[in-house]
Coordinates of C-alpha atoms and ligand atoms in Angstrom, one line a residue:
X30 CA 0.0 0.0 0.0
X31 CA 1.2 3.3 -0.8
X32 CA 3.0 5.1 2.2
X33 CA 1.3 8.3 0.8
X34 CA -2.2 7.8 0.9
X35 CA -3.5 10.7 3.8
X36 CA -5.1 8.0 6.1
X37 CA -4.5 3.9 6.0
X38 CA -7.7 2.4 5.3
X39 CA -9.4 0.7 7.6
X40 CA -8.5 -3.4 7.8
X41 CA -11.3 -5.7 8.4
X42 CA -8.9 -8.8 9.0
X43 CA -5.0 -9.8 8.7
X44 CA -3.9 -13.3 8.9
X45 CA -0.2 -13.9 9.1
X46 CA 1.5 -17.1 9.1
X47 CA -1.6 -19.6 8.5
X48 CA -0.5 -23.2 8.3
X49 CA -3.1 -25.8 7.9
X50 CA -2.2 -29.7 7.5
X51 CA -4.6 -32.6 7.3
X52 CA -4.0 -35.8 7.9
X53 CA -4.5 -38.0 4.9
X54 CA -4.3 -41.8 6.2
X55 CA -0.3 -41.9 8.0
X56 CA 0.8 -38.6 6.4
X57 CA -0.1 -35.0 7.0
X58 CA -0.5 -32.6 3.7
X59 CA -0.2 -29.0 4.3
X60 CA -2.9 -27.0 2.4
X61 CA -2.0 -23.7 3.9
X62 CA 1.6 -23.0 3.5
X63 CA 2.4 -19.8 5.6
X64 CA -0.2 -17.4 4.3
X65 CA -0.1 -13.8 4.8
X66 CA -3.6 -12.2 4.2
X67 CA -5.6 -9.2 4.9
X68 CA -8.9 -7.3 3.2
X69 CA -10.2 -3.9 4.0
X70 CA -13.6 -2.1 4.7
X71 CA -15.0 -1.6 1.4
X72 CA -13.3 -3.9 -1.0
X73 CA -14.4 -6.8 -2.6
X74 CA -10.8 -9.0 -2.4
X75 CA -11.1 -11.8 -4.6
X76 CA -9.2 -15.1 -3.9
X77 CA -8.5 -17.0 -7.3
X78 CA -6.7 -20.5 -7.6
X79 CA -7.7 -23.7 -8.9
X80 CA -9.7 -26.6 -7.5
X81 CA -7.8 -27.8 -4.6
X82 CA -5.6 -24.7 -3.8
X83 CA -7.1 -23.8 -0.4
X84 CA -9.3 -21.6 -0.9
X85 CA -12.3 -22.7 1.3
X86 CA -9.7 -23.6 3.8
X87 CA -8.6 -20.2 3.6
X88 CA -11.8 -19.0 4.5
X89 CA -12.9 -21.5 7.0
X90 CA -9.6 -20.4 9.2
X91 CA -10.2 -16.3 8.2
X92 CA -13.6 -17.0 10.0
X93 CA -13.5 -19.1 12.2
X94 CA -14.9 -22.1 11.2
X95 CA -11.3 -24.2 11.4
X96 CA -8.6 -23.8 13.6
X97 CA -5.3 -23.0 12.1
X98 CA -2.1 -24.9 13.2
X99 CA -0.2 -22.1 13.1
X100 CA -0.4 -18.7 12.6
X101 CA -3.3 -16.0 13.8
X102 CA -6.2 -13.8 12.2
X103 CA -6.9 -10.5 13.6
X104 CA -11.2 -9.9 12.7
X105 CA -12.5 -6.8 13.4
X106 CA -9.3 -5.7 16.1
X107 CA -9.7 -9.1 17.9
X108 CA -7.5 -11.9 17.7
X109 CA -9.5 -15.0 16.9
X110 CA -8.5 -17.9 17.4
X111 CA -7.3 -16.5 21.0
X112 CA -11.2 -16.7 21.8
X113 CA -13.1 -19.9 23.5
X114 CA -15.4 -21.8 20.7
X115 CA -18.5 -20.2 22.0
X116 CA -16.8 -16.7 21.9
X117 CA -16.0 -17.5 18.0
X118 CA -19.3 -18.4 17.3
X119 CA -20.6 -15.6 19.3
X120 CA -18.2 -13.6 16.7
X121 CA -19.5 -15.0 13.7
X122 CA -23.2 -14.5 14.5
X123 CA -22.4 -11.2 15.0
X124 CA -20.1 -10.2 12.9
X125 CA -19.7 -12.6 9.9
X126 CA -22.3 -13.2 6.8
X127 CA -21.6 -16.3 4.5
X128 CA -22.9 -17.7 0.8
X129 CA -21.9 -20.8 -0.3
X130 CA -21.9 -22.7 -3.6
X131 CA -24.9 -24.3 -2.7
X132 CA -26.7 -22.4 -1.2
X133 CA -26.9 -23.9 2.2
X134 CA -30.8 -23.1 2.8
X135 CA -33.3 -24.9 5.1
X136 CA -35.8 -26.8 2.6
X137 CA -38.8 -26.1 4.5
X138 CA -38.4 -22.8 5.4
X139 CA -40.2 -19.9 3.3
X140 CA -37.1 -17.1 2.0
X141 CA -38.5 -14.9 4.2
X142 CA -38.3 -17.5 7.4
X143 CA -34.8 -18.4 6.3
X144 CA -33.6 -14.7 7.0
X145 CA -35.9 -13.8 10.0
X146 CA -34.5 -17.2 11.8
X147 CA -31.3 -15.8 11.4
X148 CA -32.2 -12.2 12.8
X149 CA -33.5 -13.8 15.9
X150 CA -30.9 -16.0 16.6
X151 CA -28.7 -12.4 16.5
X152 CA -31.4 -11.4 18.9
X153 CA -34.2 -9.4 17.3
X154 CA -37.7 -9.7 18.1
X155 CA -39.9 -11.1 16.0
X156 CA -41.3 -8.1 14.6
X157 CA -38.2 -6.0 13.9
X158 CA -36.4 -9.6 12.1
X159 CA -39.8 -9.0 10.1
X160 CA -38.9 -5.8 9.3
X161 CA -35.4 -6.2 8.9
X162 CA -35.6 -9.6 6.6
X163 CA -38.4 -8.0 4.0
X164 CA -35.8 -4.8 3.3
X165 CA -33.0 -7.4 2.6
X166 CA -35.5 -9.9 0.4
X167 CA -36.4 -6.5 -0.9
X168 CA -33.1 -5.2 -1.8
X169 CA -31.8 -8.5 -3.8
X170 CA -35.4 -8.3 -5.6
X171 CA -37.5 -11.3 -3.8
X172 CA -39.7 -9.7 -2.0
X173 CA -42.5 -10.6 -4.2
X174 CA -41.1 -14.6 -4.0
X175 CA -40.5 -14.0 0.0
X176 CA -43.1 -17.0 1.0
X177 CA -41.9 -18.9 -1.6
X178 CA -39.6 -22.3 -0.4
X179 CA -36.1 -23.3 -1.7
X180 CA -38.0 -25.9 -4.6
X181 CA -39.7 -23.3 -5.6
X182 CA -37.0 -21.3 -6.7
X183 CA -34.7 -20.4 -9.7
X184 CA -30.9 -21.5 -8.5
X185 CA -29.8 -17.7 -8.8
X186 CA -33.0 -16.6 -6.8
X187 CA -31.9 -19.3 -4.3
X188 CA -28.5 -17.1 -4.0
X189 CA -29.8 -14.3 -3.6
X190 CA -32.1 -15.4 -0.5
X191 CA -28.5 -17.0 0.7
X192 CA -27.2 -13.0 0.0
X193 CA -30.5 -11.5 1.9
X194 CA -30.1 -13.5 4.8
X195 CA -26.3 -12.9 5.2
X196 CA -26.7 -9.3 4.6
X197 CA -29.8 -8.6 6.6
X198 CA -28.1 -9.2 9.8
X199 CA -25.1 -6.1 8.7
X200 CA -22.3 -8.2 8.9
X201 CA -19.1 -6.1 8.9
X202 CA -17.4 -9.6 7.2
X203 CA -18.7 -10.9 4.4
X204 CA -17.3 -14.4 3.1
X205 CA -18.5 -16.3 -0.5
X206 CA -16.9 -19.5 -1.4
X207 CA -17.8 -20.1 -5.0
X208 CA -21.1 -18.0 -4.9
X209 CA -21.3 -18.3 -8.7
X210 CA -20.2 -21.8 -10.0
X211 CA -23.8 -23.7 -9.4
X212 CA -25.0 -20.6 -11.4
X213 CA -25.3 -19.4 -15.4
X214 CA -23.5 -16.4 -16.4
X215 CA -26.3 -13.4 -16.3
X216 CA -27.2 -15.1 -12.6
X217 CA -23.7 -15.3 -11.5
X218 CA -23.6 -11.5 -13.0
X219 CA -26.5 -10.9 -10.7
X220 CA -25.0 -12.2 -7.5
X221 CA -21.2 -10.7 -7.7
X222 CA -22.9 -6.9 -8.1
X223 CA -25.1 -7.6 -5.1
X224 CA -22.0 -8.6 -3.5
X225 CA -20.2 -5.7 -4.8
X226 CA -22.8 -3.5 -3.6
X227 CA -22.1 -5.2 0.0
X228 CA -18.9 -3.7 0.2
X229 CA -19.3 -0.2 -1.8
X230 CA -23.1 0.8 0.2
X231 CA -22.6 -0.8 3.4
X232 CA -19.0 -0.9 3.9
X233 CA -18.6 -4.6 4.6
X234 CA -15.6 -6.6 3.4
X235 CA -16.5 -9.0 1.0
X236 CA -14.1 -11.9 0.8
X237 CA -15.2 -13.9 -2.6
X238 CA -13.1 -17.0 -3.5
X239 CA -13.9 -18.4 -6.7
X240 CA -12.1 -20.2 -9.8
X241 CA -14.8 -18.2 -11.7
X242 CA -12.8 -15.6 -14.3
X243 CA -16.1 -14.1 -15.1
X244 CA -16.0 -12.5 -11.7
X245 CA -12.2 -10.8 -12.0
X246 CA -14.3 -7.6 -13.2
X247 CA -15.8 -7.3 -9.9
X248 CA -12.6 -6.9 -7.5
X249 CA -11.2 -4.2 -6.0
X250 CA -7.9 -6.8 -5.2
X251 CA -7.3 -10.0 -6.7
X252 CA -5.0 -12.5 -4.8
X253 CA -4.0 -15.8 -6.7
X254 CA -3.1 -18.8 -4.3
X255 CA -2.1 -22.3 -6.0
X256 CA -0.9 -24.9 -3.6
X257 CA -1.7 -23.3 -0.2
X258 CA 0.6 -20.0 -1.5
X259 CA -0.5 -16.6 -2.5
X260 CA 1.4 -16.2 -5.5
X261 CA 0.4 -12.5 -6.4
X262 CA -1.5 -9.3 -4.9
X263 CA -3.1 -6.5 -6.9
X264 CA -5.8 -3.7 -6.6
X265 CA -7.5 -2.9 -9.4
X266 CA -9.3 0.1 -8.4
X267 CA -7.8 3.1 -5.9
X268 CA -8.0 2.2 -2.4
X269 CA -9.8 6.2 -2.0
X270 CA -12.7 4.2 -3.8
X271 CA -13.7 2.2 -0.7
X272 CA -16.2 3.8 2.1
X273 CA -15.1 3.2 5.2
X274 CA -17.8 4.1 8.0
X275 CA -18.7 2.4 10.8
X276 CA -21.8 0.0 11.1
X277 CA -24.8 2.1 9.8
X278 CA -28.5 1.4 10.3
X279 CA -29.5 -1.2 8.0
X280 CA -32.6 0.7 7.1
X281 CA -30.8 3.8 6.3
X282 CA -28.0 1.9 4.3
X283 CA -30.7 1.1 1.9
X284 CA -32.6 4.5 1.5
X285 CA -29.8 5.1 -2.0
Ligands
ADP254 P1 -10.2 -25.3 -2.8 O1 -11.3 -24.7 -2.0 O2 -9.3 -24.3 -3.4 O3 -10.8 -26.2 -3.8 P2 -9.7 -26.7 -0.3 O4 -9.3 -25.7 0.7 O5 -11.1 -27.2 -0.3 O6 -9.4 -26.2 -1.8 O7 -8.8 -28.0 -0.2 C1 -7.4 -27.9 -0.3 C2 -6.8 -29.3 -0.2 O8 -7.0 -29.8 1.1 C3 -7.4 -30.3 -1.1 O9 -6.3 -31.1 -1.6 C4 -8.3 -31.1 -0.3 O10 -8.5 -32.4 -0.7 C5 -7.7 -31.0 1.1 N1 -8.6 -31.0 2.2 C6 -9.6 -30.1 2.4 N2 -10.3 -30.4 3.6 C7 -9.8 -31.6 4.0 C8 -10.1 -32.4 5.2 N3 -11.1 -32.1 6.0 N4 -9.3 -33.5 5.3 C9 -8.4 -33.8 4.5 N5 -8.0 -33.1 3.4 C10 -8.7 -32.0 3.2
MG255 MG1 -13.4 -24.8 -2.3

């Protein structure tokens, strides 16, 4: 980063030194290999590599899903994987919205009951999840599907419910692994600008990993990792362009 840039952005999270191994039968192989990582307020960093680079282990340790062997993540100021499991959890709940390839949605919940569960869980009342879940449904363009269930929608409308419930609860971190790949090009199109609009409008950082090319368009910083190494780091647009403001009303976020 440029040493004369007026103020340092604001960093969502910094890993350094992440080593992962698994144990495959009598021998350990190590999918992280010392990685250094960090993404700011504002960004959409996009992680590229191949099938079996470490991406989703990446994320898993970046949010606290898996426990790194070595090496620590700073989220948000805190250190981690310093915390108790409950306290991690607590953090991701709070903190921490995630889409996944495949959507990862409750079959017999309505798209409006998957993202009100979620809001009450974070500890809204029933009413104000209401509230809260129909702005989000609203602003990825479902509210007229809202009571519909997951077999009753399109794969890219399935996404986006997956995008309305992580953003309705204003996570500050926002992690995708693979958000496009179960998806056609104008859906996948679809799902990376709702993602972008994430990080420009409400200031999260979006975290995408993908081996999707389409989606190289879309980032603010692209990192390649093959073999559990980052192998290169660049911004494609100014740092300047990211908003960096604290946590606003959700409500308010959306009245652009
Ligand atoms: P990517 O998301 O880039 O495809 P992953 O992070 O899923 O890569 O996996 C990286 C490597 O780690 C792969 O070789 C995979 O087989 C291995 N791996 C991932 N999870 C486990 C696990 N729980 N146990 C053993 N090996 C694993
Ligand atoms: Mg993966």
């Amino acid at each position: 980063m440029s040493p004369s840039l007026p103020q340092e952005p604001a960093r969502a999270i910094e890993a350094k030194g992440l080593i992962k191994r698994f144990k495959t039968g009598r021998t350990h192989i190590e999918v992280l290999k010392k990685v250094d990582f960090d993404a700011l307020h504002g960004d959409v960093t996009m992680v590229m590599g191949p099938s079996g680079s470490g991406k989703s282990t990446l994320v898993a340790t970046l949010s606290g899903l898996l426990k790194p062997d070595e090496g620590a993540v700073t989220a948000l100021g805190e250190s981690l994987w310093r915390h108790r499991p409950g306290r991690i959890d607590r953090f991701r709940l709070e903190h921490c919205g995630f889409i996944f390839q495949g959507f990862n949605l409750f079959g017999a919940l309505s798209a409006l009951q998957q993202v009100t569960t979620v809001l009450k869980y974070k500890g809204y009342s029933p009413e104000e999840a209401r509230l809260k879940a129909e702005i989000a449904l609203e602003e990825v363009g479902l509210r007229p599907r809202m009571h519909q269930r997951p077999a009753e929608l399109s794969g890219g409308e399935k996404q986006r419910v997956a995008i309305a419930r992580a953003l309705a609860k204003e996570p500050r971190l926002l992690f995708a692994d693979e958000p496009t790949s179960a998806l056609d090009g104008e859906n996948g199109q679809v799902v990376i600008k709702l993602l972008q609009r994430a990080a420009k409008s409400h200031g999260a950082a979006v975290i995408c990993v993908t081996h999707d090319p389409r989606l190289e368009a879309y980032a603010d910083r692209i990192i390649h990792i093959e073999d559990g190494r980052i192998l290169d780091d660049r911004r494609t647009t100014p740092v300047a362009s990211a908003p960096v403001r604290p946590t606003v009303p959700h409500s308010a976020s959306l009245g652009a």
